[in-house]
Amino acid sequence: MSTINTEHYWLPFTPNRAFKKNPKIYTKAEGMTMTLADGREILDATAGLWCTNAGHSRPEIAEAVHKQLLEMDYANPFGFAHEQAFELATRLAEEIAPAGVNRVFFTNSGSESVDTALKIARAYWRKRGQGGKTRFIARQKAYHGVNMGGVSVAGLTPNRAVFGQGLEVSHLSHTRLEENAFSRGQGEHGADKLAYELEQQIAMYDASNIAAVIIEPMAGAGGVIIPPKGYLEKVRQICNDNDILLIFDEVITAYGRMGDGTAAGLTGVTPDIITTAKGLTNGAVPMGAVLVSQEVHDAFMQGPENAPEFFHGYTYSAHPVACAAALATLDIYKNENLFERAAQISSAWEDGIHRLDDSELTTDVRNWGLVGAIDFKSGPAANGIEGMTRAQSVAAKALEKGITVRAAGDTIMMSPPLIIEQSHIDQIFDALLEAITEVQ
């Protein structure tokens, strides 16, 4: 077991005092597995944190990063650039983004991508002479990162409660509906009802005051909340009808997770702005990208040619090492047909997770693409761990059996690497079935 000093590191989104009494320390990662300090190999059913889509420790990415570090470790992005930034932007526009979303602004994380998108949306309306359009509409249970803009539009109470007031935001209901419980993929019910709520919000605040609607095509961290069929299409049409921008937060859903480059591409619903990160570099180097429509971009291309059109950016925007990692990652996705592979194996994933439908402890089991979630009856488990919910106890038991899943509240969430095999699917759901039986 590791003897590392744990005193000084303040862990994010972690009960630090409890963790440091029994620290879980990773020492190695490769392919589908992570290795703990005690030597146990753990099958990673969460792709790190929704990000290692091509599996862990890919040598192609390591080699590209190493080469780039020796050639050029850093390049000032303000008033200068480097070739890899243009190459990456071109490939994202041509290989990942839906048609018409063809301008790329680089960030360093999903949180920065969201804040960048919000600033673009507000600035766009000022460029259009409609500076009063400042309000955002988001959804309950939404996660949009942890910067102040993202926290403002987030719909997860713990992420907002202690930080005070942020932007002008109103929140729609989330899309998890009882009538769609145990659906395979998108549910059949509720699109009209949910869309009507958006129309009511617009009527209340007036479209002249609303800059954008920001939604995750599929809410991830809030519990893998899947929209019913037709909902995204209706949201797009309502935004069109009211001259409101539509932002898709695809930090989780982009780069093959849904079986396509983006959920926008999968569904045929094209927003004005798409935020991405995570799978962009396979989690190897921090990086994000905001994909913007031609129309939105062109609204900024006015005024003096020698003045910056958008007073925004980061010291590490389009960092050459991150670009190298991203280009190598896109090569892996393309050469191994991982997006297509994810679409193909998602049916086996669907069959696997719905083996849990009949448990007396589950209140919902759902999936879309290579994502899945299980809701459990609220309350402590009969044989669970003191102070933990039933879902958290099941996750802890699963870890003992060599599987890592993500638990939040009464929900277990999974998002495996796209390289997953049938044997891994069997291993994951065999372990979860055993864990559920033991916890009760």
XYZ file of N, CA and C in Angstrom, residues 4-153:
450
model
N 2.367 7.436 0.659
C 2.432 8.845 0.282
C 1.762 9.718 1.334
N 2.283 10.925 1.534
C 1.707 11.880 2.475
C 0.448 12.485 1.853
N -0.699 12.242 2.452
C -1.972 12.731 1.909
C -2.434 14.047 2.536
N -1.624 14.646 3.397
C -2.085 15.786 4.191
C -2.409 17.010 3.363
N -1.627 17.342 2.367
C -1.687 18.675 1.763
C -2.608 18.790 0.557
N -2.945 17.705 -0.057
C -3.782 17.748 -1.276
C -5.247 17.851 -0.905
N -5.908 18.919 -1.391
C -7.346 19.141 -1.185
C -8.057 18.568 -2.406
N -8.693 17.428 -2.258
C -9.296 16.719 -3.387
C -10.601 17.378 -3.825
N -10.863 17.429 -5.128
C -12.113 17.994 -5.628
C -13.274 17.017 -5.516
N -14.469 17.553 -5.251
C -15.689 16.739 -5.209
C -15.470 15.437 -4.424
N -14.827 15.544 -3.292
C -14.464 14.369 -2.495
C -14.642 14.693 -1.018
N -15.213 13.762 -0.223
C -15.197 13.946 1.238
C -13.771 13.709 1.740
N -13.005 14.777 1.851
C -11.568 14.661 2.086
C -11.216 13.939 3.384
N -11.964 14.227 4.458
C -11.623 13.601 5.736
C -11.835 12.092 5.690
N -12.940 11.677 5.071
C -13.204 10.238 4.957
C -12.193 9.589 4.015
N -11.889 10.256 2.913
C -10.941 9.689 1.957
C -9.581 9.439 2.600
N -9.114 10.394 3.371
C -7.751 10.282 3.905
C -7.628 9.251 5.017
N -8.762 8.796 5.534
C -8.734 7.672 6.477
C -8.545 6.349 5.739
N -8.998 6.306 4.488
C -8.877 5.075 3.694
C -8.667 5.463 2.228
N -7.501 6.014 1.902
C -7.289 6.545 0.554
C -7.265 5.455 -0.513
N -7.904 5.760 -1.633
C -7.863 4.882 -2.810
C -6.916 5.539 -3.809
N -5.751 4.939 -4.000
C -4.688 5.529 -4.799
C -4.465 4.685 -6.052
N -4.606 5.310 -7.205
C -4.275 4.638 -8.461
C -2.775 4.770 -8.734
N -2.197 3.730 -9.297
C -0.773 3.763 -9.617
C -0.476 3.512 -11.095
N -1.449 3.012 -11.842
C -1.206 2.654 -13.233
C -2.535 2.576 -13.964
N -2.505 2.829 -15.277
C -3.699 2.683 -16.108
C -3.289 2.174 -17.475
N -4.071 1.247 -18.006
C -3.799 0.718 -19.334
C -5.070 0.095 -19.901
N -5.420 0.491 -21.114
C -6.582 -0.096 -21.766
C -7.857 0.139 -20.982
N -8.477 -0.941 -20.558
C -9.741 -0.871 -19.809
C -9.536 -0.874 -18.295
N -8.294 -0.929 -17.825
C -8.084 -1.155 -16.400
C -7.274 -0.059 -15.724
N -7.536 0.092 -14.428
C -6.751 0.931 -13.529
C -6.167 0.019 -12.451
N -4.969 0.335 -11.977
C -4.342 -0.459 -10.926
C -4.265 0.358 -9.649
N -4.729 -0.234 -8.540
C -4.668 0.420 -7.238
C -3.332 0.135 -6.564
N -3.044 0.947 -5.543
C -1.760 0.820 -4.852
C -1.573 -0.550 -4.198
N -2.672 -1.250 -3.907
C -2.544 -2.581 -3.313
C -2.350 -3.661 -4.378
N -2.235 -3.246 -5.645
C -1.963 -4.176 -6.718
C -3.185 -4.678 -7.465
N -4.380 -4.365 -6.996
C -5.590 -4.853 -7.663
C -5.827 -4.117 -8.981
N -6.163 -4.875 -10.011
C -6.556 -4.290 -11.282
C -8.073 -4.114 -11.300
N -8.509 -2.895 -11.641
C -9.929 -2.541 -11.597
C -10.396 -2.221 -13.012
N -11.470 -2.857 -13.439
C -12.058 -2.553 -14.740
C -12.762 -1.197 -14.657
N -12.379 -0.295 -15.535
C -12.882 1.074 -15.495
C -14.155 1.188 -16.331
N -15.304 1.220 -15.660
C -16.591 1.326 -16.354
C -17.049 2.773 -16.493
N -16.148 3.721 -16.199
C -16.511 5.140 -16.295
C -15.574 5.934 -17.211
N -14.666 5.248 -17.910
C -13.702 5.935 -18.793
C -13.037 7.086 -18.063
N -12.445 6.772 -16.916
C -11.869 7.818 -16.084
C -12.984 8.652 -15.495
N -13.192 9.816 -16.034
C -14.331 10.668 -15.675
C -14.992 11.097 -16.976
N -15.543 10.095 -17.693
C -16.217 10.292 -18.969
C -15.251 10.701 -20.087
N -13.952 10.452 -19.954
C -13.019 11.091 -20.887
C -12.070 10.159 -21.632
N -11.675 9.012 -21.091
C -10.689 8.164 -21.767
C -11.406 7.250 -22.760
N -11.990 7.849 -23.771
C -12.837 7.114 -24.703
C -12.079 6.036 -25.471
N -10.798 6.243 -25.730
C -10.003 5.271 -26.479
C -9.231 4.320 -25.566
N -9.574 4.330 -24.275
C -8.844 3.504 -23.321
C -7.631 4.236 -22.774
N -7.098 3.712 -21.682
C -6.028 4.399 -20.956
C -4.655 4.190 -21.586
N -3.806 5.205 -21.393
C -2.361 5.128 -21.673
C -2.063 4.676 -23.093
N -2.671 5.351 -24.051
C -2.418 5.012 -25.442
C -1.015 5.472 -25.840
N -0.156 4.564 -26.311
C 1.213 4.957 -26.673
C 1.264 5.978 -27.802
N 0.278 5.955 -28.699
C 0.269 6.918 -29.801
C 0.183 8.356 -29.278
N -0.638 8.550 -28.236
C -0.787 9.880 -27.658
C 0.474 10.262 -26.893
N 1.028 9.316 -26.133
C 2.256 9.583 -25.371
C 3.398 9.973 -26.297
N 3.520 9.276 -27.407
C 4.589 9.581 -28.358
C 4.392 10.959 -28.991
N 3.150 11.302 -29.321
C 2.883 12.613 -29.909
C 3.186 13.737 -28.925
N 2.827 13.534 -27.674
C 3.090 14.532 -26.632
C 4.593 14.691 -26.422
N 5.299 13.561 -26.349
C 6.746 13.604 -26.142
C 7.442 14.348 -27.282
N 7.068 14.032 -28.497
C 7.656 14.687 -29.655
C 7.392 16.190 -29.631
N 6.157 16.559 -29.293
C 5.804 17.981 -29.280
C 6.555 18.741 -28.197
N 6.724 18.130 -27.027
C 7.445 18.779 -25.932
C 8.883 19.092 -26.325
N 9.488 18.212 -27.082
C 10.866 18.426 -27.501
C 10.972 19.447 -28.630
N 9.909 19.553 -29.428
C 9.934 20.451 -30.581
C 9.518 21.868 -30.219
N 8.416 21.995 -29.477
C 7.914 23.308 -29.046
C 6.975 23.076 -27.873
N 7.420 23.455 -26.687
C 6.640 23.151 -25.488
C 5.492 24.118 -25.261
N 5.627 25.352 -25.776
C 4.585 26.357 -25.541
C 4.641 27.390 -26.661
N 3.483 27.947 -26.981
C 3.402 29.038 -27.960
C 2.375 30.050 -27.471
N 2.753 31.310 -27.435
C 1.855 32.387 -27.036
C 0.655 32.427 -28.002
N -0.585 32.269 -27.502
C -1.742 32.257 -28.401
C -2.331 33.634 -28.687
N -1.817 34.674 -28.053
C -2.362 36.019 -28.246
C -1.553 36.727 -29.340
N -2.120 36.783 -30.527
C -1.446 37.438 -31.628
C -0.480 36.550 -32.386
N -0.319 35.306 -31.930
C 0.525 34.324 -32.605
C -0.242 32.999 -32.660
N 0.287 32.045 -33.395
C -0.338 30.730 -33.459
C 0.704 29.713 -33.906
N 0.293 28.457 -34.002
C 1.170 27.407 -34.503
C 0.336 26.488 -35.386
N 0.990 25.717 -36.223
C 0.307 24.947 -37.248
C -0.684 23.941 -36.678
N -0.326 23.312 -35.562
C -1.191 22.265 -35.012
C -2.552 22.808 -34.605
N -2.613 24.068 -34.170
C -3.893 24.663 -33.787
C -4.832 24.740 -34.989
N -4.302 25.152 -36.134
C -5.124 25.245 -37.333
C -5.514 23.860 -37.845
N -4.570 22.919 -37.757
C -4.875 21.559 -38.197
C -5.968 20.944 -37.339
N -5.867 21.135 -36.020
C -6.871 20.563 -35.123
C -8.237 21.208 -35.347
N -8.263 22.532 -35.481
C -9.534 23.219 -35.719
C -10.185 22.716 -37.007
N -9.374 22.521 -38.046
C -9.906 22.028 -39.315
C -10.494 20.633 -39.158
N -9.795 19.771 -38.461
C -10.284 18.405 -38.296
C -11.545 18.353 -37.431
N -11.616 19.195 -36.417
C -12.833 19.235 -35.597
C -14.024 19.705 -36.429
N -13.795 20.721 -37.249
C -14.877 21.233 -38.093
C -15.310 20.206 -39.128
N -14.354 19.464 -39.682
C -14.666 18.559 -40.789
C -15.012 17.141 -40.334
N -14.479 16.686 -39.195
C -14.659 15.296 -38.777
C -15.609 15.125 -37.595
N -15.773 16.159 -36.781
C -16.540 16.019 -35.538
C -17.826 16.825 -35.560
N -17.756 18.088 -35.872
C -18.914 18.982 -35.776
C -19.936 18.703 -36.877
N -21.217 18.964 -36.604
C -22.220 18.886 -37.673
C -22.029 20.012 -38.670
N -22.564 19.844 -39.856
C -22.409 20.839 -40.915
C -22.898 22.207 -40.452
N -22.116 23.230 -40.769
C -22.486 24.591 -40.411
C -21.888 25.073 -39.114
N -21.447 24.147 -38.271
C -20.777 24.511 -37.013
C -19.286 24.326 -37.276
N -18.632 25.388 -37.724
C -17.328 25.226 -38.357
C -16.267 26.219 -37.900
N -16.461 26.849 -36.754
C -15.438 27.711 -36.170
C -15.123 27.181 -34.772
N -13.837 27.215 -34.396
C -13.390 26.537 -33.171
C -12.611 27.508 -32.293
N -13.021 27.607 -31.039
C -12.303 28.405 -30.037
C -11.804 27.442 -28.968
N -10.491 27.449 -28.708
C -9.914 26.450 -27.799
C -9.858 26.947 -26.350
N -10.160 26.028 -25.458
C -10.119 26.271 -24.014
C -9.297 25.149 -23.371
N -9.364 25.050 -22.047
C -8.569 24.044 -21.339
C -9.411 23.037 -20.563
N -10.727 23.168 -20.629
C -11.591 22.264 -19.865
C -13.033 22.462 -20.305
N -13.892 21.563 -19.857
C -15.310 21.732 -20.109
C -15.871 22.952 -19.416
N -15.405 23.219 -18.196
C -15.874 24.393 -17.467
C -15.553 25.674 -18.226
N -14.332 25.759 -18.756
C -13.958 26.940 -19.533
C -14.727 27.003 -20.852
N -15.008 25.845 -21.425
C -15.798 25.837 -22.663
C -17.187 26.408 -22.422
N -17.810 26.036 -21.320
C -19.153 26.542 -21.016
C -19.118 28.043 -20.794
N -18.187 28.528 -19.974
C -18.124 29.966 -19.730
C -17.833 30.729 -21.015
N -16.996 30.165 -21.880
C -16.722 30.785 -23.174
C -17.991 30.860 -24.017
N -18.755 29.769 -24.048
C -19.999 29.742 -24.828
C -20.995 30.781 -24.315
N -21.100 30.913 -23.004
C -22.027 31.893 -22.436
C -21.607 33.312 -22.809
N -20.308 33.583 -22.768
C -19.811 34.907 -23.146
C -20.034 35.171 -24.635
N -19.800 34.152 -25.449
C -20.059 34.307 -26.882
C -21.526 34.645 -27.119
N -22.419 33.946 -26.416
C -23.849 34.171 -26.622
C -24.243 35.599 -26.274
N -23.772 36.085 -25.126
C -24.121 37.462 -24.742
C -23.502 38.478 -25.698
N -22.234 38.254 -26.038
C -21.556 39.202 -26.924
C -22.179 39.199 -28.320
N -22.645 38.048 -28.762
C -23.277 37.946 -30.083
C -24.457 38.901 -30.187
N -25.304 38.921 -29.164
C -26.483 39.782 -29.246
C -26.115 41.255 -29.177
N -25.047 41.583 -28.468
C -24.576 42.972 -28.489
C -24.088 43.340 -29.884
N -23.388 42.411 -30.527
C -22.939 42.661 -31.895
C -24.128 42.848 -32.833
N -25.229 42.209 -32.510
C -26.440 42.310 -33.326
C -27.308 43.509 -32.932
N -26.858 44.285 -31.949
C -27.627 45.442 -31.516
C -28.779 45.114 -30.600
N -28.713 43.923 -29.941
C -29.774 43.499 -29.028
C -29.163 43.140 -27.671
N -28.502 44.125 -27.078
C -27.781 43.910 -25.830
C -28.640 43.551 -24.642
N -29.957 43.713 -24.766
C -30.848 43.335 -23.665
C -31.035 41.840 -23.527
N -30.574 41.069 -24.505
C -30.722 39.619 -24.448
C -29.572 39.046 -23.609
N -29.812 38.937 -22.301
C -28.763 38.520 -21.363
C -29.129 37.276 -20.564
N -30.400 36.926 -20.519
C -30.852 35.806 -19.689
C -30.565 34.475 -20.382
N -30.339 33.444 -19.558
C -30.180 32.079 -20.056
C -31.284 31.189 -19.493
N -31.654 30.205 -20.272
C -32.565 29.165 -19.803
C -31.796 27.850 -19.807
N -31.802 27.182 -18.674
C -31.099 25.906 -18.524
C -32.086 24.891 -17.939
N -31.570 23.802 -17.385
C -32.454 22.756 -16.866
C -32.032 22.322 -15.467
N -33.010 21.863 -14.718
C -32.724 21.230 -13.430
C -31.853 19.993 -13.657
N -31.039 19.690 -12.684
C -30.106 18.550 -12.686
C -29.018 18.665 -13.750
N -28.896 19.832 -14.363
C -27.839 20.028 -15.357
C -26.498 20.239 -14.667
N -25.447 19.752 -15.312
C -24.079 20.037 -14.871
C -23.366 20.725 -16.026
N -22.862 21.923 -15.773
C -22.176 22.688 -16.808
C -20.815 23.175 -16.304
N -20.119 22.318 -15.568
C -18.803 22.685 -15.069
C -18.900 23.496 -13.793
N -17.750 24.025 -13.356
C -17.676 24.640 -12.034
C -17.194 26.086 -12.040
N -16.994 26.684 -13.212
C -16.717 28.117 -13.229
C -18.014 28.874 -12.960
N -17.922 30.175 -12.686
C -19.106 30.883 -12.188
C -20.248 30.901 -13.194
N -19.950 31.028 -14.470
C -21.023 30.964 -15.453
C -21.669 29.598 -15.472
N -20.844 28.560 -15.475
C -21.362 27.196 -15.481
C -22.151 26.864 -14.241
N -21.703 27.366 -13.097
C -22.440 27.156 -11.849
C -23.785 27.876 -11.905
N -23.820 29.035 -12.529
C -25.075 29.793 -12.639
C -26.120 29.030 -13.436
N -25.713 28.414 -14.537
C -26.686 27.707 -15.358
C -26.881 26.262 -14.910
